[in-house]
Coordinates of C-alpha atoms in Angstrom, one line a residue:
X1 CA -25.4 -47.8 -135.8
X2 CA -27.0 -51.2 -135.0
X3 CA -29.4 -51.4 -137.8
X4 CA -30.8 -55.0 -139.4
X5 CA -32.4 -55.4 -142.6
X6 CA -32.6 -59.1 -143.4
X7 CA -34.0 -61.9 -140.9
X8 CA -37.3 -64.3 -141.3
X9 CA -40.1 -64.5 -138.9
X10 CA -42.4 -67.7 -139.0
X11 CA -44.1 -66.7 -142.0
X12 CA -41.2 -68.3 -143.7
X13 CA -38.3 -70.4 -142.2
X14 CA -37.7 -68.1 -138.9
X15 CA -38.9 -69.2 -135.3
X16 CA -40.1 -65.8 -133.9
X17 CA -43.8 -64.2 -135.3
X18 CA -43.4 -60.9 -136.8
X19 CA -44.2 -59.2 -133.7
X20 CA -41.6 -61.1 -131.4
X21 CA -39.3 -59.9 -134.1
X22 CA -39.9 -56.5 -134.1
X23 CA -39.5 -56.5 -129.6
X24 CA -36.6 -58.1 -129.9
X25 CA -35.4 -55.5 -132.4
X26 CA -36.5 -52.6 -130.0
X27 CA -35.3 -54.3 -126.9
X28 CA -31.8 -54.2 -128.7
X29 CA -31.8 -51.1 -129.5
X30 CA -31.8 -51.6 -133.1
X31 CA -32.5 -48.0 -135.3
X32 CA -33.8 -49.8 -138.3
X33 CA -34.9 -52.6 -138.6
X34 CA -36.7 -54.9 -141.8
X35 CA -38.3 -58.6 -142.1
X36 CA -37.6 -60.3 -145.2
X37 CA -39.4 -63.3 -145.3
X38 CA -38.8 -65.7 -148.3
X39 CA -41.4 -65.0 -151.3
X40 CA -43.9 -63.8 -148.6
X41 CA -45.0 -60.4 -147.5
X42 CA -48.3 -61.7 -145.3
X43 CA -46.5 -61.3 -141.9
X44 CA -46.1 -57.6 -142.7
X45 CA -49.2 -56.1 -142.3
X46 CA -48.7 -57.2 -138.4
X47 CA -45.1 -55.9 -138.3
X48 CA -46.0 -52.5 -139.8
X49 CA -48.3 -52.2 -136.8
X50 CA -46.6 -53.2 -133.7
X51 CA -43.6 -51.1 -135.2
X52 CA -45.5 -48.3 -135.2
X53 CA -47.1 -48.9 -132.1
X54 CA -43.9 -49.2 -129.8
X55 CA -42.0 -46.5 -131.9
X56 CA -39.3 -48.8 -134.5
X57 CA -38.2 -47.6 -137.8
X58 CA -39.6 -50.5 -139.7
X59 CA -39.2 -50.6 -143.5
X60 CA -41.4 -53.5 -145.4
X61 CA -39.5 -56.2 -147.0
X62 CA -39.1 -59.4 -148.7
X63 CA -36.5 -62.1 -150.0
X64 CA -37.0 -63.4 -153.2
X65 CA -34.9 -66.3 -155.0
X66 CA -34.2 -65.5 -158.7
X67 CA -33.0 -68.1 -161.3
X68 CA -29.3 -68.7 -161.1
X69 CA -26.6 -71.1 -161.7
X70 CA -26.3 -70.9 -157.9
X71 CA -28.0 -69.0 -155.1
X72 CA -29.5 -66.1 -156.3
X73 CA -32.0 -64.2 -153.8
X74 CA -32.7 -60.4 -154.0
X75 CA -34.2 -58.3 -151.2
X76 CA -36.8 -56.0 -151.8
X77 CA -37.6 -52.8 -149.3
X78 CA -40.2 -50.1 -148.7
X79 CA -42.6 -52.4 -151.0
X80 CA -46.3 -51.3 -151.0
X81 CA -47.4 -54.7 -149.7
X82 CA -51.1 -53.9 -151.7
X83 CA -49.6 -54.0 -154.8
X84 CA -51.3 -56.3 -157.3
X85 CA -48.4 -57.0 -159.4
X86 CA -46.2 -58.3 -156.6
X87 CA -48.7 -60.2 -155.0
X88 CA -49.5 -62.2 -158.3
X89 CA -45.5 -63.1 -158.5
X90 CA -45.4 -64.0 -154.7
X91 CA -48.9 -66.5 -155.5
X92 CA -47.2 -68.2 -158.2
X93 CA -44.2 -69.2 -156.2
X94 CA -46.2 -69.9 -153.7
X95 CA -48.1 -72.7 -155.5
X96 CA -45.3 -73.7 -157.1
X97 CA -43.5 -74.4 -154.1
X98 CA -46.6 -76.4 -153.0
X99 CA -46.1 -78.4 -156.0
X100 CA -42.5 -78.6 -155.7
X101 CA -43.3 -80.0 -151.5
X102 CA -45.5 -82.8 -153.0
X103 CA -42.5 -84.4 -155.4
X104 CA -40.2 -84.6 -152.5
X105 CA -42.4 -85.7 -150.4
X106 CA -43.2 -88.7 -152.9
X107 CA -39.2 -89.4 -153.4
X108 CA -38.4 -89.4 -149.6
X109 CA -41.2 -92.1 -149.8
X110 CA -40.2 -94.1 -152.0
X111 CA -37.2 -94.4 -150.4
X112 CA -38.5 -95.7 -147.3
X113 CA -39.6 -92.4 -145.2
X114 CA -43.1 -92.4 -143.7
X115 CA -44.0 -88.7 -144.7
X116 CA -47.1 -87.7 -146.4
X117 CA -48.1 -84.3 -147.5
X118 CA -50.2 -84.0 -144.7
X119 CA -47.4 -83.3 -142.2
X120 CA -46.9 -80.2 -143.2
X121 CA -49.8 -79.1 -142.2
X122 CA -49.2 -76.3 -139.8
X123 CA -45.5 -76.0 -140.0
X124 CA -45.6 -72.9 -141.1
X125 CA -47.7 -69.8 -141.1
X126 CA -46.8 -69.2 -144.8
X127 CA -43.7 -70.6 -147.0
X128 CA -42.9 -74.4 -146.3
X129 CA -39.9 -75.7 -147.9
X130 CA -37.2 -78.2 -147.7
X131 CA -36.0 -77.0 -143.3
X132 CA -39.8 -77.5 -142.5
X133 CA -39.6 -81.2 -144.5
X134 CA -36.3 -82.1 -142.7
X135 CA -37.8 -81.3 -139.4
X136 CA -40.8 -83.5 -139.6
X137 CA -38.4 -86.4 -140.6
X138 CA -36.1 -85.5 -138.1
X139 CA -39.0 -85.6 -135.0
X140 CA -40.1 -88.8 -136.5
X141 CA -37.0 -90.3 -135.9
X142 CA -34.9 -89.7 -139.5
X143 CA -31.3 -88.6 -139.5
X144 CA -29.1 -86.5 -136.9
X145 CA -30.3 -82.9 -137.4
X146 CA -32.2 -81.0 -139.9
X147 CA -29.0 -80.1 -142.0
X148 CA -27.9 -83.4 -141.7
X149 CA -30.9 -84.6 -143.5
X150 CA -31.1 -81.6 -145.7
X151 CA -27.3 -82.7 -147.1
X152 CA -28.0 -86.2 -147.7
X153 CA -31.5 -86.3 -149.2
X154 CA -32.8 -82.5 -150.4
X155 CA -29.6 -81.2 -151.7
X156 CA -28.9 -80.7 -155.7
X157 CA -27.7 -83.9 -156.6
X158 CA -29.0 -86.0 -154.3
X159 CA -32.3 -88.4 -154.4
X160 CA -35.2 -86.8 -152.7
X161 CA -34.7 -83.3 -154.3
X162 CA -36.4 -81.0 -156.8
X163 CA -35.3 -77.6 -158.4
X164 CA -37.4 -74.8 -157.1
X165 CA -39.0 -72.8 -159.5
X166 CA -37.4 -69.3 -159.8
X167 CA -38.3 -65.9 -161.9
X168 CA -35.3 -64.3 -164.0
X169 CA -33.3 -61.8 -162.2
X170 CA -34.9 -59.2 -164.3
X171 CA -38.6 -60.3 -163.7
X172 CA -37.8 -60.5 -159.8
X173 CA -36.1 -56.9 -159.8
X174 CA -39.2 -55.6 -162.3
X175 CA -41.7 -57.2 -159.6
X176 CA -40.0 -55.2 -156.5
X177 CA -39.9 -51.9 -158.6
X178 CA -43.3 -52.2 -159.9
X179 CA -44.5 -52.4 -156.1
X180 CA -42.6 -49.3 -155.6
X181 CA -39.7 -50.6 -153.7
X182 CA -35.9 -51.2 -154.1
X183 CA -34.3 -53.8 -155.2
X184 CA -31.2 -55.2 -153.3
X185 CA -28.9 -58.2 -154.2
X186 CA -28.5 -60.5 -151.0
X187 CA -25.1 -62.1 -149.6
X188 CA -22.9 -61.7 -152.7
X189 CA -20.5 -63.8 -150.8
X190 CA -23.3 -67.2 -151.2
X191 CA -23.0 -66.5 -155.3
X192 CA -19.7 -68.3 -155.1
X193 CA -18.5 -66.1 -158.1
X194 CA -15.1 -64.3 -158.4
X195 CA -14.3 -60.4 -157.9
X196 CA -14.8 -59.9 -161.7
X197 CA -17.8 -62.3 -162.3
X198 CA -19.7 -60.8 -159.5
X199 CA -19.0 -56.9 -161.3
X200 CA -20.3 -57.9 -164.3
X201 CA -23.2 -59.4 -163.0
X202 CA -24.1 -56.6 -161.3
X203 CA -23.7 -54.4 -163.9
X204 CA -26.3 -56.7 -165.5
X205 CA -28.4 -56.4 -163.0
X206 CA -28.2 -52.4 -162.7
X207 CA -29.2 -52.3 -166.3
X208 CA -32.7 -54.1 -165.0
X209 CA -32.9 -51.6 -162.0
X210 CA -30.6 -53.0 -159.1
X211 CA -30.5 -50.3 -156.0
X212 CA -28.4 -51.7 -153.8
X213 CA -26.2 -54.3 -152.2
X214 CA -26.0 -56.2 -149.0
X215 CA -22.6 -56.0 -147.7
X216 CA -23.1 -56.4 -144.2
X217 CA -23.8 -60.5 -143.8
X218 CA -22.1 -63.6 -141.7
X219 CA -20.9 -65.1 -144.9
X220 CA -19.0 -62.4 -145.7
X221 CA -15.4 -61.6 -143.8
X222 CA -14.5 -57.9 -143.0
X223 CA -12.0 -58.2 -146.4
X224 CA -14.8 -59.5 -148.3
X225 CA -17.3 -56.4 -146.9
X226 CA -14.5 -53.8 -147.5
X227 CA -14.4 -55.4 -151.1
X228 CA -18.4 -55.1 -151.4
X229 CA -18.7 -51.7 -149.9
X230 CA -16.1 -50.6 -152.4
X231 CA -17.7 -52.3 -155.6
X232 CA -21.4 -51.3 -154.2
X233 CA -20.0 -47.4 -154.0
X234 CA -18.4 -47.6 -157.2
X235 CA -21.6 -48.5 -159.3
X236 CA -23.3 -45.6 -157.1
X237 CA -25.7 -48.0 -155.7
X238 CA -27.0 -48.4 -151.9
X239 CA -25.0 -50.3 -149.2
X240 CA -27.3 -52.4 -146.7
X241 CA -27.2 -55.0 -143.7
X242 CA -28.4 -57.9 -142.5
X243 CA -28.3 -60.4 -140.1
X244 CA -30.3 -62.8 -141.6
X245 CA -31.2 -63.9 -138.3
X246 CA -33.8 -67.3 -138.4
X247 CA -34.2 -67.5 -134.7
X248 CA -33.3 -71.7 -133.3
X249 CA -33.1 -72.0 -137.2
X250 CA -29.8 -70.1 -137.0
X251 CA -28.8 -70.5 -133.7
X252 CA -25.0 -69.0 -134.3
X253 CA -26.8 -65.9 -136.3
X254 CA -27.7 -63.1 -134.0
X255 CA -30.2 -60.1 -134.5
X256 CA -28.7 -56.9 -135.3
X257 CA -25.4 -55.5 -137.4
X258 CA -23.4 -53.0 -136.3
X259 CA -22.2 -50.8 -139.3
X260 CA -20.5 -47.1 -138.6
X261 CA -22.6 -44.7 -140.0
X262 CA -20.6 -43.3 -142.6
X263 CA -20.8 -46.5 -144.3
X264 CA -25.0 -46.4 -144.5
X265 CA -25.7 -42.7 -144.5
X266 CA -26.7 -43.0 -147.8
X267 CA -28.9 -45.6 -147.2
X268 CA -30.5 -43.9 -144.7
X269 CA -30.9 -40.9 -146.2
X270 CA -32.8 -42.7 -148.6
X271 CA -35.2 -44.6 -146.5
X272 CA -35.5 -41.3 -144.5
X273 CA -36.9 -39.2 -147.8
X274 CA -38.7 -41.8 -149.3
X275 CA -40.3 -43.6 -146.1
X276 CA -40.3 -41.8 -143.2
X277 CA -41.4 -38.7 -144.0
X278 CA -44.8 -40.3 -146.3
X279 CA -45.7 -41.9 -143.0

């Protein structure tokens, strides 16, 4: 089954709208298929509608980065995109990343960059962050590429960059369920923890209302997967799959996953229950 239920339209760091997203999905013949956009769900509302207008199973989504040593993001499906709760968590990132923009910005500065606030006006249709940032310094002449500049000035450790703020794993899985959806820990593989580390902490998270797992991803190698589908199965939770397609962004990441079926059915199932049917 080609399914895909991780990639990032412009309302975040992607470079396809919602609605070129969800054509390209169809066009490939994708069953399933979900956007995740980082700590945003405002490009939703126009990919529930085109899905349904050319005929894709669509399932609302978001990514959302939880405090941890490392990187910690956890993907949240069939959310009610209304829901008060979620959208009060999603504004306070928000404006915290604004906050968050205007200290780097005021580093790069000082260290010689002409960059002001201002030029990131219109970047993006939603979440701006530290690509968007790179890019601007990268068209004005600044560095090699935009991971180039990313590594040298905006990484942990390095001059120009600021810790983002983050919820607790348990607030960010307590925000997804409260909206109704589930909650699914993103690219184990990117936690950089071993075998037993990453059991425990999902047994952690399970105990604040984990659902599921991402097996399926490009930083993961079949071994790795085969690990993850074992240890997802084992704690009786849901396998998923992503791309986590960005468009140009990502140029060596392409749309769509192909997983046997048997490995997602109960996945499926699930989404077929609890989503399709209501709609």
């Amino acid at each position: 089954m080609l399914l895909d239920l991780h990639c990032h339209s412009t309302f975040s760091d992607g470079t396809l709208s919602p609605k070129q997203l969800v054509k390209k999905a169809k066009n490939l013949g994708i069953k399933m298929f979900s956007i995740t956009d980082h700590d945003t769900i405002n490009g939703q509302d126009e990919a529930i509608k085109f899905a349904n207008k050319i005929g894709l199973k669509y399932i609302a989504g978001v990514e959302i980065n939880a405090e941890f040593p490392t990187l910690m993001d956890v993907l949240g499906y069939n959310i009610d995109i209304n829901n008060d709760y979620l959208r009060t968590i999603l504004e306070i990132i928000y404006n915290k990343r604004i906050e968050r923009n205007k200290l780097m910005i005021n580093l790069l500065k000082k260290e010689g960059f002409k960059i002001d606030i201002e030029d990131l006006e219109g970047v993006s249709l939603n979440t701006i962050g530290r690509p968007h940032i790179a890019r601007i310094l990268l068209k004005k002449g600044y560095g090699t590429s935009v991971s180039q500049i990313i590594e040298t000035y905006l990484t942990r450790g390095k001059k120009c960059y600021i810790e983002r703020f983050k919820f607790s794993p348990k607030k960010t899985i307590q925000a997804i369920k409260k909206a109704g959806g589930i909650a699914v820990l993103a690219h184990p593989k990117k936690l950089r923890l071993s075998n037993i580390q990453l059991e425990l902490l999902i047994n952690e998270l399970k105990d604040y209302g984990l659902d599921g797992v991402e097996c399926f991803h490009y930083s993961s190698d079949p071994h790795y997967t085969n690990f993850l589908i074992d240890l997802t199965r084992k704690n009786g939770l849901l396998v998923t799959a992503g791309s986590d397609f960005h468009g140009s962004n990502k140029p060596y990441v392409s749309l769509g996953v192909y997983v046997e079926n048997f490995v997602i059915q109960d996945t499926i199932n699930y989404f077929v229950t609890n989503y399709y049917k209501k709609s």
